[in-house]
PDB file of C-alpha atoms in Angstrom:
ATOM      1  CA  MET A   3      48.148 130.035  26.718  1.00  0.00           C
ATOM      2  CA  SER A   4      50.728 131.840  24.730  1.00  0.00           C
ATOM      3  CA  ASP A   5      52.833 130.187  21.839  1.00  0.00           C
ATOM      4  CA  ASP A   6      55.888 130.037  24.135  1.00  0.00           C
ATOM      5  CA  GLU A   7      53.685 128.179  26.725  1.00  0.00           C
ATOM      6  CA  TRP A   8      52.482 125.542  24.340  1.00  0.00           C
ATOM      7  CA  LEU A   9      56.034 125.016  23.146  1.00  0.00           C
ATOM      8  CA  PHE A  10      56.533 123.088  26.534  1.00  0.00           C
ATOM      9  CA  PHE A  11      53.452 121.088  26.688  1.00  0.00           C
ATOM     10  CA  GLU A  12      53.145 120.207  23.103  1.00  0.00           C
ATOM     11  CA  PRO A  13      55.791 117.297  23.137  1.00  0.00           C
ATOM     12  CA  PHE A  14      54.127 115.527  26.171  1.00  0.00           C
ATOM     13  CA  LEU A  15      50.562 115.757  25.026  1.00  0.00           C
ATOM     14  CA  HIS A  16      51.002 114.789  21.280  1.00  0.00           C
ATOM     15  CA  ALA A  17      53.224 111.633  22.172  1.00  0.00           C
ATOM     16  CA  GLN A  18      51.699 108.771  20.442  1.00  0.00           C
ATOM     17  CA  GLY A  19      51.917 105.149  21.355  1.00  0.00           C
ATOM     18  CA  PRO A  20      51.428 101.831  19.221  1.00  0.00           C
ATOM     19  CA  LYS A  21      47.815 101.628  20.543  1.00  0.00           C
ATOM     20  CA  SER A  22      46.741 105.292  20.788  1.00  0.00           C
ATOM     21  CA  GLY A  23      43.674 105.060  18.719  1.00  0.00           C
ATOM     22  CA  ARG A  24      42.756 108.064  16.553  1.00  0.00           C
ATOM     23  CA  PRO A  25      45.091 110.895  16.172  1.00  0.00           C
ATOM     24  CA  PRO A  26      45.010 113.647  18.624  1.00  0.00           C
ATOM     25  CA  SER A  27      42.572 116.296  18.313  1.00  0.00           C
ATOM     26  CA  ASN A  28      43.306 119.974  19.284  1.00  0.00           C
ATOM     27  CA  HIS A  29      44.962 119.344  22.391  1.00  0.00           C
ATOM     28  CA  ARG A  30      45.873 122.931  22.799  1.00  0.00           C
ATOM     29  CA  LEU A  31      42.378 124.061  22.734  1.00  0.00           C
ATOM     30  CA  THR A  32      41.461 121.251  24.975  1.00  0.00           C
ATOM     31  CA  LEU A  33      44.284 122.177  27.441  1.00  0.00           C
ATOM     32  CA  ASP A  34      43.163 125.841  27.325  1.00  0.00           C
ATOM     33  CA  GLY A  35      39.560 124.653  28.115  1.00  0.00           C
ATOM     34  CA  ILE A  36      40.999 122.629  31.323  1.00  0.00           C
ATOM     35  CA  PHE A  37      42.686 125.988  32.224  1.00  0.00           C
ATOM     36  CA  TRP A  38      39.524 127.799  32.129  1.00  0.00           C
ATOM     37  CA  ILE A  39      37.907 125.458  34.131  1.00  0.00           C
ATOM     38  CA  ALA A  40      40.470 125.375  36.706  1.00  0.00           C
ATOM     39  CA  ARG A  41      40.791 129.462  36.993  1.00  0.00           C
ATOM     40  CA  THR A  42      36.881 130.051  37.043  1.00  0.00           C
ATOM     41  CA  GLY A  43      35.628 127.055  39.120  1.00  0.00           C
ATOM     42  CA  ALA A  44      32.561 126.526  36.781  1.00  0.00           C
ATOM     43  CA  PRO A  45      30.957 123.211  36.139  1.00  0.00           C
ATOM     44  CA  TRP A  46      32.062 121.263  33.274  1.00  0.00           C
ATOM     45  CA  ARG A  47      28.741 121.718  31.538  1.00  0.00           C
ATOM     46  CA  ASP A  48      29.236 125.298  31.560  1.00  0.00           C
ATOM     47  CA  LEU A  49      32.631 125.244  29.311  1.00  0.00           C
ATOM     48  CA  PRO A  50      32.086 127.546  26.455  1.00  0.00           C
ATOM     49  CA  ASN A  51      31.617 126.068  23.108  1.00  0.00           C
ATOM     50  CA  TYR A  52      34.850 127.668  21.907  1.00  0.00           C
ATOM     51  CA  PHE A  53      36.840 124.973  23.463  1.00  0.00           C
ATOM     52  CA  GLY A  54      34.742 122.182  22.158  1.00  0.00           C
ATOM     53  CA  LYS A  55      32.328 119.433  23.826  1.00  0.00           C
ATOM     54  CA  TRP A  56      32.359 119.817  27.372  1.00  0.00           C
ATOM     55  CA  SER A  57      32.234 115.941  27.664  1.00  0.00           C
ATOM     56  CA  SER A  58      35.086 115.740  25.495  1.00  0.00           C
ATOM     57  CA  VAL A  59      37.302 118.189  27.299  1.00  0.00           C
ATOM     58  CA  TYR A  60      36.357 116.445  30.442  1.00  0.00           C
ATOM     59  CA  ARG A  61      37.055 113.019  29.353  1.00  0.00           C
ATOM     60  CA  GLN A  62      40.696 114.194  28.014  1.00  0.00           C
ATOM     61  CA  PHE A  63      41.265 115.525  31.519  1.00  0.00           C
ATOM     62  CA  ARG A  64      40.569 112.415  33.020  1.00  0.00           C
ATOM     63  CA  ARG A  65      42.451 110.493  30.652  1.00  0.00           C
ATOM     64  CA  TRP A  66      45.382 112.584  31.242  1.00  0.00           C
ATOM     65  CA  THR A  67      45.062 112.569  35.047  1.00  0.00           C
ATOM     66  CA  LEU A  68      44.589 108.866  34.964  1.00  0.00           C
ATOM     67  CA  LEU A  69      47.848 108.303  32.813  1.00  0.00           C
ATOM     68  CA  GLY A  70      49.900 110.473  35.357  1.00  0.00           C
ATOM     69  CA  VAL A  71      50.527 112.877  32.612  1.00  0.00           C
ATOM     70  CA  TRP A  72      50.773 115.892  35.274  1.00  0.00           C
ATOM     71  CA  ASP A  73      53.112 113.879  37.164  1.00  0.00           C
ATOM     72  CA  VAL A  74      55.449 113.553  34.202  1.00  0.00           C
ATOM     73  CA  LEU A  75      55.341 117.306  33.420  1.00  0.00           C
ATOM     74  CA  LEU A  76      56.047 118.351  37.007  1.00  0.00           C
ATOM     75  CA  ASP A  77      58.934 115.957  37.093  1.00  0.00           C
ATOM     76  CA  ALA A  78      60.325 117.460  33.769  1.00  0.00           C
ATOM     77  CA  LEU A  79      60.077 121.046  35.103  1.00  0.00           C
ATOM     78  CA  ASN A  80      61.960 119.755  38.479  1.00  0.00           C
ATOM     79  CA  ASP A  81      64.610 118.040  36.673  1.00  0.00           C
ATOM     80  CA  ALA A  82      65.477 121.087  34.428  1.00  0.00           C
ATOM     81  CA  LYS A  83      67.296 122.291  37.508  1.00  0.00           C
ATOM     82  CA  ALA A  84      66.802 125.943  36.028  1.00  0.00           C
ATOM     83  CA  VAL A  85      65.681 126.754  39.674  1.00  0.00           C
ATOM     84  CA  PRO A  86      67.870 126.674  42.792  1.00  0.00           C
ATOM     85  CA  ASP A  87      66.945 123.969  45.166  1.00  0.00           C
ATOM     86  CA  THR A  88      68.669 124.822  48.176  1.00  0.00           C
ATOM     87  CA  VAL A  89      65.820 125.991  50.313  1.00  0.00           C
ATOM     88  CA  GLN A  90      62.615 124.411  50.080  1.00  0.00           C
ATOM     89  CA  MET A  91      59.542 124.571  52.397  1.00  0.00           C
ATOM     90  CA  ILE A  92      56.533 122.189  53.293  1.00  0.00           C
ATOM     91  CA  ASP A  93      53.274 123.092  54.860  1.00  0.00           C
ATOM     92  CA  SER A  94      49.511 122.118  54.855  1.00  0.00           C
ATOM     93  CA  THR A  95      46.237 124.167  54.231  1.00  0.00           C
ATOM     94  CA  ILE A  96      42.516 123.209  55.035  1.00  0.00           C
ATOM     95  CA  ILE A  97      40.401 123.110  51.904  1.00  0.00           C
ATOM     96  CA  ARG A  98      36.483 123.432  51.819  1.00  0.00           C
ATOM     97  CA  ALA A  99      34.801 120.790  50.221  1.00  0.00           C
ATOM     98  CA  HIS A 100      31.570 121.905  48.337  1.00  0.00           C
ATOM     99  CA  HIS A 101      28.564 119.680  48.814  1.00  0.00           C
ATOM    100  CA  GLN A 102      28.457 118.668  45.287  1.00  0.00           C
ATOM    101  CA  ALA A 103      31.815 116.939  45.777  1.00  0.00           C
ATOM    102  CA  ALA A 104      29.856 114.315  47.797  1.00  0.00           C
ATOM    103  CA  GLY A 105      28.350 111.081  46.478  1.00  0.00           C
ATOM    104  CA  ALA A 106      31.075 109.302  44.567  1.00  0.00           C
ATOM    105  CA  LYS A 107      31.762 105.577  45.305  1.00  0.00           C
ATOM    106  CA  GLY A 108      34.572 105.928  47.823  1.00  0.00           C
ATOM    107  CA  GLY A 109      34.544 109.396  47.856  1.00  0.00           C
ATOM    108  CA  LEU A 110      33.349 112.157  50.371  1.00  0.00           C
ATOM    109  CA  LYS A 111      30.285 111.623  52.314  1.00  0.00           C
ATOM    110  CA  ARG A 112      27.646 114.683  52.986  1.00  0.00           C
ATOM    111  CA  GLY A 113      28.522 116.460  56.221  1.00  0.00           C
ATOM    112  CA  SER A 114      32.168 115.216  56.101  1.00  0.00           C
ATOM    113  CA  ARG A 115      35.078 117.225  57.535  1.00  0.00           C
ATOM    114  CA  PRO A 116      37.317 119.423  55.285  1.00  0.00           C
ATOM    115  CA  PHE A 117      40.481 117.868  53.996  1.00  0.00           C
ATOM    116  CA  LYS A 118      43.836 118.960  53.924  1.00  0.00           C
ATOM    117  CA  ARG A 119      46.131 120.019  50.899  1.00  0.00           C
ATOM    118  CA  TRP A 120      49.966 119.633  51.266  1.00  0.00           C
ATOM    119  CA  LEU A 121      52.575 121.577  49.289  1.00  0.00           C
ATOM    120  CA  TYR A 122      56.490 121.046  48.968  1.00  0.00           C
ATOM    121  CA  VAL A 123      57.592 124.517  47.597  1.00  0.00           C
ATOM    122  CA  GLN A 124      61.092 125.688  46.769  1.00  0.00           C
ATOM    123  CA  ASN A 125      62.099 129.378  46.669  1.00  0.00           C
ATOM    124  CA  THR A 126      63.189 131.161  43.231  1.00  0.00           C
ATOM    125  CA  PRO A 127      65.686 134.023  42.969  1.00  0.00           C
ATOM    126  CA  SER A 128      62.780 135.819  40.887  1.00  0.00           C
ATOM    127  CA  ASN A 129      60.675 138.743  42.746  1.00  0.00           C
ATOM    128  CA  LYS A 130      58.174 138.024  40.150  1.00  0.00           C
ATOM    129  CA  CYS A 131      57.463 134.303  40.945  1.00  0.00           C
ATOM    130  CA  ARG A 132      59.186 133.056  43.921  1.00  0.00           C
ATOM    131  CA  ARG A 133      56.712 130.239  44.919  1.00  0.00           C
ATOM    132  CA  LEU A 134      57.009 127.131  42.845  1.00  0.00           C
ATOM    133  CA  ALA A 135      55.092 123.889  43.868  1.00  0.00           C
ATOM    134  CA  ASN A 136      57.104 120.758  43.482  1.00  0.00           C
ATOM    135  CA  SER A 137      54.640 118.270  44.636  1.00  0.00           C
ATOM    136  CA  SER A 138      51.333 118.144  46.518  1.00  0.00           C
ATOM    137  CA  GLU A 139      49.034 115.885  48.308  1.00  0.00           C
ATOM    138  CA  ILE A 140      45.663 115.285  49.547  1.00  0.00           C
ATOM    139  CA  SER A 141      44.584 113.917  52.660  1.00  0.00           C
ATOM    140  CA  GLU A 142      41.560 114.020  55.421  1.00  0.00           C
ATOM    141  CA  GLY A 143      41.399 117.064  57.152  1.00  0.00           C
ATOM    142  CA  GLN A 144      42.010 115.449  60.737  1.00  0.00           C
ATOM    143  CA  THR A 145      45.367 113.980  59.459  1.00  0.00           C
ATOM    144  CA  SER A 146      48.506 115.599  61.590  1.00  0.00           C
ATOM    145  CA  ASP A 147      50.923 117.952  59.860  1.00  0.00           C
ATOM    146  CA  TYR A 148      54.083 115.634  60.140  1.00  0.00           C
ATOM    147  CA  LYS A 149      52.228 112.493  58.574  1.00  0.00           C
ATOM    148  CA  GLY A 150      52.268 114.723  55.267  1.00  0.00           C
ATOM    149  CA  TYR A 151      56.092 114.696  54.989  1.00  0.00           C
ATOM    150  CA  ALA A 152      56.904 111.364  53.639  1.00  0.00           C
ATOM    151  CA  PRO A 153      54.421 111.248  50.777  1.00  0.00           C
ATOM    152  CA  LEU A 154      55.605 114.700  49.750  1.00  0.00           C
ATOM    153  CA  MET A 155      59.190 113.567  49.760  1.00  0.00           C
ATOM    154  CA  GLU A 156      58.675 110.787  47.569  1.00  0.00           C
ATOM    155  CA  TRP A 157      58.390 113.117  44.413  1.00  0.00           C
ATOM    156  CA  GLY A 158      61.978 112.229  43.415  1.00  0.00           C
ATOM    157  CA  GLY A 159      63.273 115.652  42.654  1.00  0.00           C
ATOM    158  CA  PRO A 160      66.540 117.184  44.053  1.00  0.00           C
ATOM    159  CA  ASP A 161      66.715 117.281  47.728  1.00  0.00           C
ATOM    160  CA  ALA A 162      66.879 120.335  49.795  1.00  0.00           C
ATOM    161  CA  LYS A 163      69.937 121.643  51.649  1.00  0.00           C
ATOM    162  CA  VAL A 164      67.414 123.459  54.104  1.00  0.00           C
ATOM    163  CA  LEU A 165      64.108 122.470  54.540  1.00  0.00           C
ATOM    164  CA  LEU A 166      61.607 124.868  56.379  1.00  0.00           C
ATOM    165  CA  ALA A 167      58.537 123.908  58.135  1.00  0.00           C
ATOM    166  CA  ASP A 168      56.527 125.094  61.227  1.00  0.00           C
ATOM    167  CA  LYS A 169      56.148 123.298  64.658  1.00  0.00           C
ATOM    168  CA  GLY A 170      53.614 120.774  63.124  1.00  0.00           C
ATOM    169  CA  TYR A 171      56.533 119.155  61.581  1.00  0.00           C
ATOM    170  CA  ASP A 172      58.667 119.135  64.856  1.00  0.00           C
ATOM    171  CA  ALA A 173      59.525 115.278  64.705  1.00  0.00           C
ATOM    172  CA  ASN A 174      62.765 113.556  65.286  1.00  0.00           C
ATOM    173  CA  SER A 175      61.882 111.076  62.232  1.00  0.00           C
ATOM    174  CA  ILE A 176      61.903 114.288  60.037  1.00  0.00           C
ATOM    175  CA  ARG A 177      64.941 115.662  61.313  1.00  0.00           C
ATOM    176  CA  ASP A 178      66.693 112.192  60.701  1.00  0.00           C
ATOM    177  CA  ASP A 179      65.410 111.780  57.395  1.00  0.00           C
ATOM    178  CA  MET A 180      66.659 115.189  56.023  1.00  0.00           C
ATOM    179  CA  GLU A 181      70.188 114.390  57.607  1.00  0.00           C
ATOM    180  CA  LYS A 182      69.969 111.208  55.508  1.00  0.00           C
ATOM    181  CA  ARG A 183      69.231 113.296  52.350  1.00  0.00           C
ATOM    182  CA  GLY A 184      72.366 115.775  53.206  1.00  0.00           C
ATOM    183  CA  GLY A 185      70.056 118.497  54.084  1.00  0.00           C
ATOM    184  CA  TYR A 186      69.032 120.239  57.442  1.00  0.00           C
ATOM    185  CA  ALA A 187      65.415 120.445  58.958  1.00  0.00           C
ATOM    186  CA  MET A 188      65.200 124.237  60.004  1.00  0.00           C
ATOM    187  CA  ILE A 189      62.134 123.625  62.342  1.00  0.00           C
ATOM    188  CA  PRO A 190      61.185 125.371  65.418  1.00  0.00           C
ATOM    189  CA  MET A 191      60.909 123.118  68.279  1.00  0.00           C
ATOM    190  CA  ARG A 192      57.912 122.638  70.806  1.00  0.00           C
ATOM    191  CA  LYS A 193      58.308 124.196  74.086  1.00  0.00           C
ATOM    192  CA  ASN A 194      58.367 120.648  75.794  1.00  0.00           C
ATOM    193  CA  ARG A 195      61.574 119.826  74.297  1.00  0.00           C
ATOM    194  CA  LYS A 196      64.489 119.405  76.595  1.00  0.00           C
ATOM    195  CA  GLU A 197      66.800 120.841  74.458  1.00  0.00           C
ATOM    196  CA  ILE A 198      65.844 123.668  72.157  1.00  0.00           C
ATOM    197  CA  THR A 199      67.865 124.435  68.874  1.00  0.00           C
ATOM    198  CA  PRO A 200      67.397 127.887  67.771  1.00  0.00           C
ATOM    199  CA  VAL A 201      66.475 128.812  63.925  1.00  0.00           C
ATOM    200  CA  ASP A 202      67.982 131.302  62.091  1.00  0.00           C
ATOM    201  CA  ASP A 203      65.390 134.078  61.882  1.00  0.00           C
ATOM    202  CA  PHE A 204      66.618 135.369  58.128  1.00  0.00           C
ATOM    203  CA  VAL A 205      66.545 131.973  56.657  1.00  0.00           C
ATOM    204  CA  TYR A 206      63.326 130.873  58.608  1.00  0.00           C
ATOM    205  CA  GLY A 207      61.510 134.053  57.337  1.00  0.00           C
ATOM    206  CA  LEU A 208      61.753 132.677  53.807  1.00  0.00           C
ATOM    207  CA  ARG A 209      59.025 130.256  55.090  1.00  0.00           C
ATOM    208  CA  ASN A 210      56.171 132.816  54.030  1.00  0.00           C
ATOM    209  CA  GLN A 211      56.636 132.056  50.442  1.00  0.00           C
ATOM    210  CA  VAL A 212      54.864 128.561  51.132  1.00  0.00           C
ATOM    211  CA  GLU A 213      52.107 130.567  52.122  1.00  0.00           C
ATOM    212  CA  ARG A 214      51.821 132.769  49.106  1.00  0.00           C
ATOM    213  CA  CYS A 215      52.160 129.645  47.037  1.00  0.00           C
ATOM    214  CA  PHE A 216      48.915 128.610  48.638  1.00  0.00           C
ATOM    215  CA  ASN A 217      47.435 131.844  48.012  1.00  0.00           C
ATOM    216  CA  LYS A 218      48.595 132.028  44.356  1.00  0.00           C
ATOM    217  CA  LEU A 219      47.153 128.587  43.663  1.00  0.00           C
ATOM    218  CA  LYS A 220      43.897 129.383  45.237  1.00  0.00           C
ATOM    219  CA  ASN A 221      43.590 132.168  42.424  1.00  0.00           C
ATOM    220  CA  ALA A 222      42.238 129.243  40.715  1.00  0.00           C
ATOM    221  CA  ARG A 223      38.714 128.793  41.909  1.00  0.00           C
ATOM    222  CA  ARG A 224      38.746 124.975  41.275  1.00  0.00           C
ATOM    223  CA  VAL A 225      41.665 124.393  43.500  1.00  0.00           C
ATOM    224  CA  ALA A 226      40.419 126.984  46.327  1.00  0.00           C
ATOM    225  CA  THR A 227      37.055 124.873  46.790  1.00  0.00           C
ATOM    226  CA  ARG A 228      36.876 121.164  46.100  1.00  0.00           C
ATOM    227  CA  TYR A 229      34.054 120.518  43.614  1.00  0.00           C
ATOM    228  CA  ASP A 230      35.616 117.295  42.073  1.00  0.00           C
ATOM    229  CA  LYS A 231      33.909 114.065  43.414  1.00  0.00           C
ATOM    230  CA  THR A 232      37.158 112.193  43.353  1.00  0.00           C
ATOM    231  CA  MET A 233      40.373 113.001  45.100  1.00  0.00           C
ATOM    232  CA  LEU A 234      42.425 112.179  42.001  1.00  0.00           C
ATOM    233  CA  SER A 235      40.608 114.580  39.766  1.00  0.00           C
ATOM    234  CA  PHE A 236      40.984 117.408  42.548  1.00  0.00           C
ATOM    235  CA  LEU A 237      44.755 116.545  42.974  1.00  0.00           C
ATOM    236  CA  GLY A 238      44.733 116.738  38.829  1.00  0.00           C
ATOM    237  CA  PHE A 239      43.560 120.607  39.134  1.00  0.00           C
ATOM    238  CA  VAL A 240      46.252 121.397  41.854  1.00  0.00           C
ATOM    239  CA  GLN A 241      48.904 119.941  39.821  1.00  0.00           C
ATOM    240  CA  VAL A 242      47.627 121.762  36.677  1.00  0.00           C
ATOM    241  CA  THR A 243      47.628 124.949  38.173  1.00  0.00           C
ATOM    242  CA  SER A 244      51.220 124.322  39.559  1.00  0.00           C
ATOM    243  CA  ILE A 245      52.476 123.531  36.237  1.00  0.00           C
ATOM    244  CA  ARG A 246      50.946 126.616  34.799  1.00  0.00           C
ATOM    245  CA  VAL A 247      52.607 128.812  37.326  1.00  0.00           C
ATOM    246  CA  TRP A 248      56.073 126.815  36.735  1.00  0.00           C
ATOM    247  CA  VAL A 249      55.657 127.290  32.824  1.00  0.00           C
ATOM    248  CA  LYS A 250      54.964 131.033  33.080  1.00  0.00           C
ATOM    249  CA  TYR A 251      58.028 131.524  35.417  1.00  0.00           C
ATOM    250  CA  PHE A 252      60.188 130.059  32.720  1.00  0.00           C
ATOM    251  CA  VAL A 253      58.641 131.822  29.833  1.00  0.00           C
ATOM    252  CA  ASN A 254      58.895 135.163  31.757  1.00  0.00           C
ATOM    253  CA  ARG A 255      62.746 134.411  32.313  1.00  0.00           C
ATOM    254  CA  THR A 256      63.537 133.805  28.428  1.00  0.00           C
TER     255      THR A 256
END
């Protein structure tokens, strides 16, 4: 990562508490190692020695993931309010689970179905980077789309004035919730509705940004395919990749 990117990460990763143990090692190099794993999709044991012992980098990744460091970083980026939050969008995609992801206690079983990744995305005015993920969730592949709405909306950031989603999210509960939040759910209605409310084609056309966000995140091969045995580790890589996109957006703006 560049020096400008590290300026954002450093205060969060070097924070020390009264029982932090030994002083922190080179967290910048460790984070670069995590980025390398996320981008290449390589096994941890194939991490180049340049980044240090693979087991040390892996343990630090798990430590930061369990402590919720990635959640804190995403909250900080969202709370900065440097990006307009008027139009936001939600969607899900199916992710293939590699056979190596099976076997962990309480995790995937061999031959299990694919699973879903949900994204809550906001549109930005920049043509260079118009897809920033506010939050993400993971679920079993057979989960209905609208059931992913509530967990994503708990992210705690600013509410959208307009929420874009496809017909899979056409539910009265979602529309009512958006109204309580002071926003409007622009979701095409199913044909079996007695009364059809039309959508604005120009505004709804922005929804393709969530699809592009999925594609951008899938450039990280560790995100495109699940290799991790635990759901939390995989979600950690999704968050790490999302944060990297956010930080690059801010660096490019300055």
